[in-house]
XYZ file of C-alpha atoms in Angstrom:
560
model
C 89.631 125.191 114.538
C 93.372 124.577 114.105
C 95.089 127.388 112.617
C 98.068 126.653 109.571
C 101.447 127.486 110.742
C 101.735 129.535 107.490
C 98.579 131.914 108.405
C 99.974 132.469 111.666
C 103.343 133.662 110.566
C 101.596 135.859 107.668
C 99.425 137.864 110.521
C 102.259 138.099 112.315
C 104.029 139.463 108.795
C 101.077 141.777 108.563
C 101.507 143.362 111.945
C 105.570 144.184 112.349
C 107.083 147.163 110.513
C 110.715 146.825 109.211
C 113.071 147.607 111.393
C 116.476 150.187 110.809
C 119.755 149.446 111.323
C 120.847 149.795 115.101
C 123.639 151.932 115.756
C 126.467 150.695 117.131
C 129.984 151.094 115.127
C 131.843 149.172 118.072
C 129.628 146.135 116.379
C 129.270 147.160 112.432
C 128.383 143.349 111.331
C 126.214 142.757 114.258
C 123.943 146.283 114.245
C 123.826 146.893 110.529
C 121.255 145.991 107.955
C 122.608 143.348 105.053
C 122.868 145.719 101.989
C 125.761 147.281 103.862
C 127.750 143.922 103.848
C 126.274 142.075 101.708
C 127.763 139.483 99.227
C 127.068 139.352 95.616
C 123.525 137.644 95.725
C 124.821 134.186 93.889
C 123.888 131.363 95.448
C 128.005 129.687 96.096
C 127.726 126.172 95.662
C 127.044 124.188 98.542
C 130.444 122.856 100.005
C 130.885 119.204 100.541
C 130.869 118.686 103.691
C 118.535 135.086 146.694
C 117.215 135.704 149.980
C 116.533 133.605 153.170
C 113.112 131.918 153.155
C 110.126 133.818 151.622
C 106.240 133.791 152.122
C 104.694 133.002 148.820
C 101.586 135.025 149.231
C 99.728 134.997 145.699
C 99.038 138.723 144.774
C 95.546 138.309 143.092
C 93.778 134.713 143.429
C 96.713 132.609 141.730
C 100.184 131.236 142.822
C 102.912 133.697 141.544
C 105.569 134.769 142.249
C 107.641 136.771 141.649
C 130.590 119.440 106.102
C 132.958 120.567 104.297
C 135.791 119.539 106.569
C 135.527 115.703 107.685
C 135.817 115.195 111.322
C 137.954 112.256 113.359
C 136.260 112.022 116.407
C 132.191 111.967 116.732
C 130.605 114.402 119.523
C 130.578 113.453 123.249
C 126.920 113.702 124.076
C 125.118 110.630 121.959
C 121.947 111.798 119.910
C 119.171 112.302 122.789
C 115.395 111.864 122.808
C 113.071 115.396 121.977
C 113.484 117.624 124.639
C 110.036 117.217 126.313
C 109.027 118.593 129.855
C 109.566 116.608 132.744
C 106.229 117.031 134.466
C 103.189 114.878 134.413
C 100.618 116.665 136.521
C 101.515 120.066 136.378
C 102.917 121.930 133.972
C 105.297 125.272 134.455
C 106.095 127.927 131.862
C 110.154 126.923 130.288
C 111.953 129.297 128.363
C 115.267 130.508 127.782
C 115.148 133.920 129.028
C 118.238 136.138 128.547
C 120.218 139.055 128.054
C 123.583 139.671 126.389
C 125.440 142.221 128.991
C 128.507 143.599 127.276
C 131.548 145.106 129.417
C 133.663 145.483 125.809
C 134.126 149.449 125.462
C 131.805 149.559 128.783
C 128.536 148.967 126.373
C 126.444 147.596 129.374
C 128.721 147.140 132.474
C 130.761 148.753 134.470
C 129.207 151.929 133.125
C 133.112 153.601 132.444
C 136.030 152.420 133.428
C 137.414 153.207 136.924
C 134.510 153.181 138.766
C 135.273 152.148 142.761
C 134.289 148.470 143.653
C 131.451 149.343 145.406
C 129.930 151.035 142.590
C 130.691 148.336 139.954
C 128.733 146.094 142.376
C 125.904 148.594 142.273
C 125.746 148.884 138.688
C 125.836 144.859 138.533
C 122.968 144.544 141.470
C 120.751 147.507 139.709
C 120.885 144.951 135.971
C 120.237 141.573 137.673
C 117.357 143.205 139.809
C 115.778 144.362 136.393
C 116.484 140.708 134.957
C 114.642 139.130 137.902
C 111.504 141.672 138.395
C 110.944 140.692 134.776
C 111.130 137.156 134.674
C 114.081 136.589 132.980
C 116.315 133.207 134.080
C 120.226 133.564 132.351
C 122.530 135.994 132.233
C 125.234 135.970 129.505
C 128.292 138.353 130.277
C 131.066 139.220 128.650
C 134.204 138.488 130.606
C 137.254 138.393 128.261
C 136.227 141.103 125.599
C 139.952 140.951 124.428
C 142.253 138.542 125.850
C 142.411 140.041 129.549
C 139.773 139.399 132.444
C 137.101 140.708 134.435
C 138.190 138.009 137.123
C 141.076 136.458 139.199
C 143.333 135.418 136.309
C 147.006 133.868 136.517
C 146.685 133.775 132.596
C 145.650 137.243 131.409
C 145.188 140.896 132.822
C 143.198 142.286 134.886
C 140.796 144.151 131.646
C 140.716 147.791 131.550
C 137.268 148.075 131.474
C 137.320 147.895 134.901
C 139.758 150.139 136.607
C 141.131 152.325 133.132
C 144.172 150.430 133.373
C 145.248 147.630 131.565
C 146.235 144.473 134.691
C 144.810 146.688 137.561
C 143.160 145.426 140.008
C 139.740 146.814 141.167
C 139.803 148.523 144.478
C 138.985 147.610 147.043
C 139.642 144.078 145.878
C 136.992 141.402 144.530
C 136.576 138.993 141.932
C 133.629 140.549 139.316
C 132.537 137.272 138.135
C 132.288 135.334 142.120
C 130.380 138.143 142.553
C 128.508 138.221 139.183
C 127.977 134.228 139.437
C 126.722 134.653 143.313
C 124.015 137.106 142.986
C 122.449 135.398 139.650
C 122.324 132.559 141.777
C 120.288 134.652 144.466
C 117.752 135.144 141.693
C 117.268 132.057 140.356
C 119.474 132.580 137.017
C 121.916 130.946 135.577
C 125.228 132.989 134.329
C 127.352 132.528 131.339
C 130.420 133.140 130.698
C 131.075 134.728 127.200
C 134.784 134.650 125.777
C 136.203 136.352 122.776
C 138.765 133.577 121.347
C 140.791 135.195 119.110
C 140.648 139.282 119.810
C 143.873 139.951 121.539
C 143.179 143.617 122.118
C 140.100 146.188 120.763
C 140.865 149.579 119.667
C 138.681 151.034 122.591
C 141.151 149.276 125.264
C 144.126 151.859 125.612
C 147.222 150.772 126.564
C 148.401 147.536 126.151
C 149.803 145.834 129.144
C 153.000 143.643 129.475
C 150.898 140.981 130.325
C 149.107 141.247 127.556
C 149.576 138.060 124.280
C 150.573 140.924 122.351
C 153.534 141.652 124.755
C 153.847 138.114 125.768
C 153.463 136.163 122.605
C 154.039 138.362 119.505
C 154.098 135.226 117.248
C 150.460 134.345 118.170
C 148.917 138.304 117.045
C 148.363 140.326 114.014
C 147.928 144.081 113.602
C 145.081 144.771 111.560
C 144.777 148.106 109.770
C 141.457 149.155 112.046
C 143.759 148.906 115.125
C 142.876 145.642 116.461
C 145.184 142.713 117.666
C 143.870 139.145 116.493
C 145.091 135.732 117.604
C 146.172 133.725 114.950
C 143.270 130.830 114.870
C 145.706 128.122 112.870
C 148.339 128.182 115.575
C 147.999 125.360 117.998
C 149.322 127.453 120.607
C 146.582 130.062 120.520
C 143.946 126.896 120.263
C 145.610 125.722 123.458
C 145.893 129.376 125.084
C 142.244 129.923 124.358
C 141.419 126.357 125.859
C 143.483 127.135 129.243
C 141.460 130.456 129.833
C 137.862 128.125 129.355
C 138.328 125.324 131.817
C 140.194 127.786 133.998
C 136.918 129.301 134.185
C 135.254 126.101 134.414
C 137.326 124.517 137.403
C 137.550 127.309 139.481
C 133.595 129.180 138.999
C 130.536 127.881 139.259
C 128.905 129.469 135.703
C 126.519 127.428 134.187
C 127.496 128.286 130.701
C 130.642 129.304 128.336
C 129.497 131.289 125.171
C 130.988 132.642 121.988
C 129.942 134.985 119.754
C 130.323 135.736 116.333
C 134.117 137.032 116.454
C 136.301 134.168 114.539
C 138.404 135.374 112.329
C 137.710 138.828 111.984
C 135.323 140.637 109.867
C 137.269 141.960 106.679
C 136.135 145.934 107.808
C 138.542 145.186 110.904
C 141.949 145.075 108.284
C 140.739 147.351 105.891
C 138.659 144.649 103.649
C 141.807 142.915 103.151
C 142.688 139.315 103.678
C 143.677 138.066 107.056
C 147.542 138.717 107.497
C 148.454 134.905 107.926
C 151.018 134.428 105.415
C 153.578 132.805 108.066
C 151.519 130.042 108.951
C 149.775 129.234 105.693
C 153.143 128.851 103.980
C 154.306 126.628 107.150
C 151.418 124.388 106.736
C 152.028 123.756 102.729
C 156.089 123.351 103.584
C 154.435 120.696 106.043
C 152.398 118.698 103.069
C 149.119 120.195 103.821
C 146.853 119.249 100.943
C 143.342 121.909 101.975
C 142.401 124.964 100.428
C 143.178 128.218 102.515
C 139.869 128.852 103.001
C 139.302 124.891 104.330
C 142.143 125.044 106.437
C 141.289 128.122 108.199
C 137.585 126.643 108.840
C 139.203 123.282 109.784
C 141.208 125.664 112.664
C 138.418 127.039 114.115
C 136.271 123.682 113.840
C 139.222 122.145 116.020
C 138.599 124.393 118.900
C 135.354 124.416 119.034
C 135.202 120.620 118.822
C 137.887 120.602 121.459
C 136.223 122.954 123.690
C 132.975 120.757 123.781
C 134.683 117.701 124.920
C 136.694 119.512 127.706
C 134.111 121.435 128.878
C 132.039 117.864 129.353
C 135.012 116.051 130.636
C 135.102 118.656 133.616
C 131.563 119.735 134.609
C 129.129 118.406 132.126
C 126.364 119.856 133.495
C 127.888 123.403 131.722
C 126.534 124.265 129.001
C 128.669 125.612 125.804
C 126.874 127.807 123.350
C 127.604 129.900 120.055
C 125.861 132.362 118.499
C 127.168 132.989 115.265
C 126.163 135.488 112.914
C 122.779 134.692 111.766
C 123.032 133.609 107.617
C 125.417 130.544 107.153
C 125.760 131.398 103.416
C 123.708 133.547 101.297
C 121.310 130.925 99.632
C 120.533 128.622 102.296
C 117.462 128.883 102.103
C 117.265 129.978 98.725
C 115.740 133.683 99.416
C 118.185 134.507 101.652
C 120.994 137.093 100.825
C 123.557 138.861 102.729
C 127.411 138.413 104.265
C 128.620 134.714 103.818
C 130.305 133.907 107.616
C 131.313 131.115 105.622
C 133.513 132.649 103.296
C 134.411 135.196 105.382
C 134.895 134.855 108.758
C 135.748 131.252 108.640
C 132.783 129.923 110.838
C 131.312 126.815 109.611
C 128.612 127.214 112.050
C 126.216 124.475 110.322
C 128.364 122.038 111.143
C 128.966 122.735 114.975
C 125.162 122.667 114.876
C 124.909 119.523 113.035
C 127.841 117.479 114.917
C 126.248 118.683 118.166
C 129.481 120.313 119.333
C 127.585 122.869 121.008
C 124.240 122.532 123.642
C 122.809 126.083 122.245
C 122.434 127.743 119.342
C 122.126 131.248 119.103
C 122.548 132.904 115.442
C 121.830 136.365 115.664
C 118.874 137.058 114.003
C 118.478 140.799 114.064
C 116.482 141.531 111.282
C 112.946 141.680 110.920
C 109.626 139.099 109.963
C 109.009 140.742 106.568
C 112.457 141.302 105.125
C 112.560 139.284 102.364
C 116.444 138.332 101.965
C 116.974 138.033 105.415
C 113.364 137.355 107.439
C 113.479 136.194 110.589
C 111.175 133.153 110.768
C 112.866 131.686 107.629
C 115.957 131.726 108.885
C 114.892 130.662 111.911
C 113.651 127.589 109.937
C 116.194 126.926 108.042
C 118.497 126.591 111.313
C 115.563 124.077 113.232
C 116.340 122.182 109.661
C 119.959 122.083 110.331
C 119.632 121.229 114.122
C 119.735 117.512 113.356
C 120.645 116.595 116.838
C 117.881 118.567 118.603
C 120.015 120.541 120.440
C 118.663 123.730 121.812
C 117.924 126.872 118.944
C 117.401 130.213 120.789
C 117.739 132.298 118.290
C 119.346 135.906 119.405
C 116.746 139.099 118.375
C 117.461 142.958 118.468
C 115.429 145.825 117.379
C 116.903 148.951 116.337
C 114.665 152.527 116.068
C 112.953 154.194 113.541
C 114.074 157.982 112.316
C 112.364 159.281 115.069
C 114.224 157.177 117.504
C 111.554 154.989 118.656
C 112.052 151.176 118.908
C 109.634 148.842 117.392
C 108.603 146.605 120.271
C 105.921 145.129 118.182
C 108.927 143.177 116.437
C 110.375 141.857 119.612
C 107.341 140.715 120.585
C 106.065 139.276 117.237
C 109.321 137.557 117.279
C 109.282 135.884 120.546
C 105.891 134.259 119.852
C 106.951 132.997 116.291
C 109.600 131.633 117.865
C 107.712 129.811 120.540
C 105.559 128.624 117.816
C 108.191 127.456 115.310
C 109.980 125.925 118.408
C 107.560 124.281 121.073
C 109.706 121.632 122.677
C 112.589 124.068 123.534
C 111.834 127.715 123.532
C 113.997 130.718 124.233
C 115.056 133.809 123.554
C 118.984 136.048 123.965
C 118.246 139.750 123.704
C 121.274 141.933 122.170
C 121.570 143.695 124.866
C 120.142 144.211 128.060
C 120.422 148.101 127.360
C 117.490 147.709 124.882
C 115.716 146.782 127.769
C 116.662 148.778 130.583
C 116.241 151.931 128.357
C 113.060 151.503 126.879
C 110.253 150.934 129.418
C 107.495 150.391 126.890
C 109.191 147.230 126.116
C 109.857 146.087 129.224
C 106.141 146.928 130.457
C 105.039 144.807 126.846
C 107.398 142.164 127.862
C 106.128 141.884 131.579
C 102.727 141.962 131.062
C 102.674 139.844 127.688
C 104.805 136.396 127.159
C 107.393 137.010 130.475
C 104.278 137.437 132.614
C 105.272 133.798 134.020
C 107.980 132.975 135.365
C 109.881 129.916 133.753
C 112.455 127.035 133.837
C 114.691 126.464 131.408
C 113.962 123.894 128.993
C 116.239 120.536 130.097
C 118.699 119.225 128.324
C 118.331 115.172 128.083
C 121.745 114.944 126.345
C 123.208 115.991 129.431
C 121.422 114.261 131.916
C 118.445 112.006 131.636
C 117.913 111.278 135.567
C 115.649 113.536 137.502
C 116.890 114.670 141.009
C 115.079 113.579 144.113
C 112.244 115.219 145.371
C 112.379 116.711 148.844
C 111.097 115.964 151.884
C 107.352 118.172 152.801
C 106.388 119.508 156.341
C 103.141 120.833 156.611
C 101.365 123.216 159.245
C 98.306 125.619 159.056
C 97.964 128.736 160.913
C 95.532 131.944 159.823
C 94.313 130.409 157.075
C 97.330 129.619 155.063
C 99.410 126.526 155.177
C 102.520 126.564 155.657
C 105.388 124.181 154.111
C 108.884 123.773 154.477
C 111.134 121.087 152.737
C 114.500 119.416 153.106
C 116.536 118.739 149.564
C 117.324 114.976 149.648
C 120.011 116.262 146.240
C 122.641 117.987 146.319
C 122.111 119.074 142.671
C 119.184 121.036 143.230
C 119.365 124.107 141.705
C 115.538 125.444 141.958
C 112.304 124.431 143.890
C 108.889 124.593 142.217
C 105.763 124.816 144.754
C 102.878 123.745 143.352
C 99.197 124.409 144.621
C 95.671 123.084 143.409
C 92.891 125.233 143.523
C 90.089 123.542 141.917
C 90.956 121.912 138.750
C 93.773 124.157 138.351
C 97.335 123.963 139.421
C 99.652 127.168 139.453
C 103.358 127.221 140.691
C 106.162 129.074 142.179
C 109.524 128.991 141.242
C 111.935 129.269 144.334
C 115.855 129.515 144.389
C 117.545 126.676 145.765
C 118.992 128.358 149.170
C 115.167 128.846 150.002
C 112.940 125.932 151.480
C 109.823 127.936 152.908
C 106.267 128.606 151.480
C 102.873 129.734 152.367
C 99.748 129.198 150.391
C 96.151 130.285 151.176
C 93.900 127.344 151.890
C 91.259 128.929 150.090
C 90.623 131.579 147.555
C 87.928 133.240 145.940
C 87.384 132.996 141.660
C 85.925 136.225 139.780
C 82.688 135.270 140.818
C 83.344 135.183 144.571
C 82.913 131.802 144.847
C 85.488 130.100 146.821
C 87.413 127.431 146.288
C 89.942 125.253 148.535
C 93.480 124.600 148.168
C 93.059 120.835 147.479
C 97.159 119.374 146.860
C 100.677 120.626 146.709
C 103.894 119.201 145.432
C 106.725 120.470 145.998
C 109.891 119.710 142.939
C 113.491 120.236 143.032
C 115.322 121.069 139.609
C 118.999 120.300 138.839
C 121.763 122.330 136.973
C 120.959 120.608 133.510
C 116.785 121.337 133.649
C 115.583 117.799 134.916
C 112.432 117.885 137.369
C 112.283 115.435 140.281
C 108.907 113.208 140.252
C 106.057 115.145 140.993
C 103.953 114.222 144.068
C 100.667 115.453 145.088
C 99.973 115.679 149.068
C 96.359 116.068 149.874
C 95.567 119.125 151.965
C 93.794 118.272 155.090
């Protein structure tokens, strides 16, 4: 009997407890419950618009292994067709799997500044070991938390969350994100790279260097009242600063990704809930004729960038992805029930209409409240964003838990959430979990998570818009020795980023998902069921998979 969407999501309303506010005054928008900034709850009108070769040897008796502003110039990437799995015999497990890992005021990594090189490396290693014993397959990390670098830069400082100092090197020498990029590839995962555009310097990042855009460009920064420097988002020279450091990163690493958060113009707590100090440059623009609202023309800056961004970031390497994750409500009142802080209004994000132009290839609003709030419930707006996403571009929505009085987290949420998610979304799911310390430090979640819906490893879901042509398969050698076969392979493309083995025991196919330096398996010819009956390896296929999801043809070979 099928089962109504509706009853689904009201057992799953039945089962989670609300969740508290997390704690975490570096973030106060991000970790705090609505009522604390919450708009008056009128509904504004709605604007106009890693090793060498491994031995896959199956641990039980399966394979597994381990528009408000108009716009000039339309998107890049064409409308595509639904993003549907590549495979026609066998199916594997895809999912966007990842973590947020934030080096801003040393949340997640390195631990403190000034650690030696070989410990930041040890730190890094010890987080992307967890990520890959549990299944997960991206890894977004912060590398300009404010205006400086946690790589080789000729634009910006060295960031002091490294070494304690402001444009210091680490010692001995080497470039964080090579390194970072190199040993996500080892595990199969894919590695982001997440930019603030506009902070120019956080209140937890000491002294300010001469390098620094607050030494080197005063005209571009503002001093808010909280302490922090901000980028001015209307001047075309901070748009253009802000695009050099992004395809810098682009041309010179390999990162699969470039992500922004929520930080556009500021949150009004960071200048004392005043306005944004722009005076200058709105009074230059209306000298200059310009006809929009402040508001408009502030939203019309940012929608410029990101706009911008897209189109560069596709010109260079399109198989990079560019995602946002905006704070979760657009406005309050869309959908109706929904209250809350009005990004909107506020922090001049028109985030709908990224999502609706297709300017981005994920979307990520951070949904960090729970399934049974009622102004701000998960699944609803979840909904209301899969309504928005007229283009079909990826929606992983980004979940966090906080902990009750008692300081225990509710992993019943996280959970709850991830399957609501994969029902709500079935032709692209995923997941970004704020941060990977709510992971690492609570092992009843991870345990939940390992043994419940990351049990599997996955792919991540393709994207079409980006490429519509599968890679090659490779070429299959065969022997058997012991009672195993043995296969190796030889990539015929050089875009092959992953290798899926595929074995049929019986009716029933399971897989293996390899990284692309490896090209070596072993399966058993035979295997025993529950029953003790056994049953022979029949076929195998071997796939390759390419930077942008796409599966090469699959092609069964018949054991001998």
């Amino acid at each position: 009997m099928r089962i109504p969407l509706s009853i689904l999501l009201l057992l799953f309303f039945s089962s989670c407890s609300l969740v508290t506010k997390i704690q975490d005054k570096l973030f106060p928008y991000r970790n705090a419950n609505v009522e604390e900034i919450a708009a008056p709850k009128t509904s504004p009108a709605k604007p106009t618009p890693p090793s060498p070769s491994v031995t896959i040897a199956p641990k039980t008796d399966t394979i597994k292994a381990k528009e408000p502003i108009p716009v000039k110039v339309e998107p890049i990437a064409a409308p595509a067709p639904s993003i549907t799995n590549t495979k026609t015999i066998a199916e594997t497990a895809r999912e966007f799997r990842a973590a947020w890992i934030a080096t801003v005021a040393n949340i997640n990594w390195p631990s403190k500044p000034g650690l030696s090189a070989d410990e930041q490396r040890a730190e890094a290693i010890s987080l992307l070991d967890y990520l890959q014993n549990n299944n997960f397959n991206a890894v977004i990390f912060q590398v300009r938390p404010q205006a400086d670098a946690l790589y080789a830069s000729e634009i910006e400082p060295w960031s002091y969350y490294l070494t304690g100092q402001q444009d210091k090197a680490p010692e001995p020498f080497y470039d964080p994100l090579a390194f970072w990029i190199e040993e996500s590839h080892k595990r199969g995962m894919e590695l982001h790279a997440w930019l603030n555009p506009y902070r120019a310097h956080h209140t937890t990042g000491k002294e300010i260097s001469n390098r620094s855009v607050v030494r080197t460009n005063p005209e571009l920064v503002y001093l808010l009242k909280e302490g922090f420097w901000w980028m001015d988002p209307s001047l075309k020279a901070t748009q253009d600063r802000t695009s050099k450091v992004v395809m810098d990163i682009v041309k010179r690493y390999d990162v699969d990704g470039i992500h922004f958060d929520d930080y556009f113009y500021p949150y009004p707590s960071y200048n004392g809930d005043k306005d944004f100090p722009d005076d200058k440059s709105w009074n230059e623009y209306l000298r200059n004729g310009g006809k929009l609202s402040r508001g408009d023309w502030r939203r019309e800056s940012v929608n410029k960038l990101i706009q911008r961004l897209y189109q560069e970031i596709k010109t260079e390497k399109k198989h990079v992805k560019f995602g946002l994750s905006p704070f979760g409500i657009w406005r309050p009142g869309y959908p109706a029930s929904v209250e809350g802080f009005d990004q909107y209004d506020k922090l001049y994000a028109d985030a709908k209409l990224w999502l609706n132009k297709g300017w981005i290839d994920y979307f990520t609003p951070q949904l960090y409240w729970p399934i049974n709030k009622p102004g701000q419930s998960f699944p609803v707006l979840l909904g209301w964003w899969q309504s928005e996403n007229t283009l079909q571009r990826h929606l992983w929505p980004g979940i966090s838990i906080g902990t009750d009085k008692n300081g225990i987290a509710n992993n019943q949420e996280i959970l709850s959430e991830i399957m609501i998610s994969r029902g709500m979304l079935p032709k692209s799911q995923g997941i970004v979990h704020w941060n990977i310390s709510s992971l690492t430090k609570n092992p009843t979640l991870t345990q939940a998570l390992r043994e419940g819906p990351y049990k599997q490893p996955a792919l991540i879901p393709a994207s079409p818009w980006l490429n519509s042509q599968r890679p090659s398969a490779p070429s299959i050698a065969t022997s058997t020795n012991n009672g195993s076969l043995f296969i190796n392979w030889t990539p015929k493309d050089e875009n092959a980023f992953r290798w899926v083995v595929y074995g049929e025991y019986g009716d029933k196919w399971d897989y293996q998902i390899l990284n692309r330096e490896q090209n070596f398996a072993s399966l058993k010819l035979q295997m025993s069921d529950k029953n003790g009956k056994i049953i022979p390896l029949r076929r195998i296929m071997v796939t390759a998979v390419d930077r942008t999801g796409m599966e090469s043809m699959q092609q069964p070979l018949a054991v001998e």
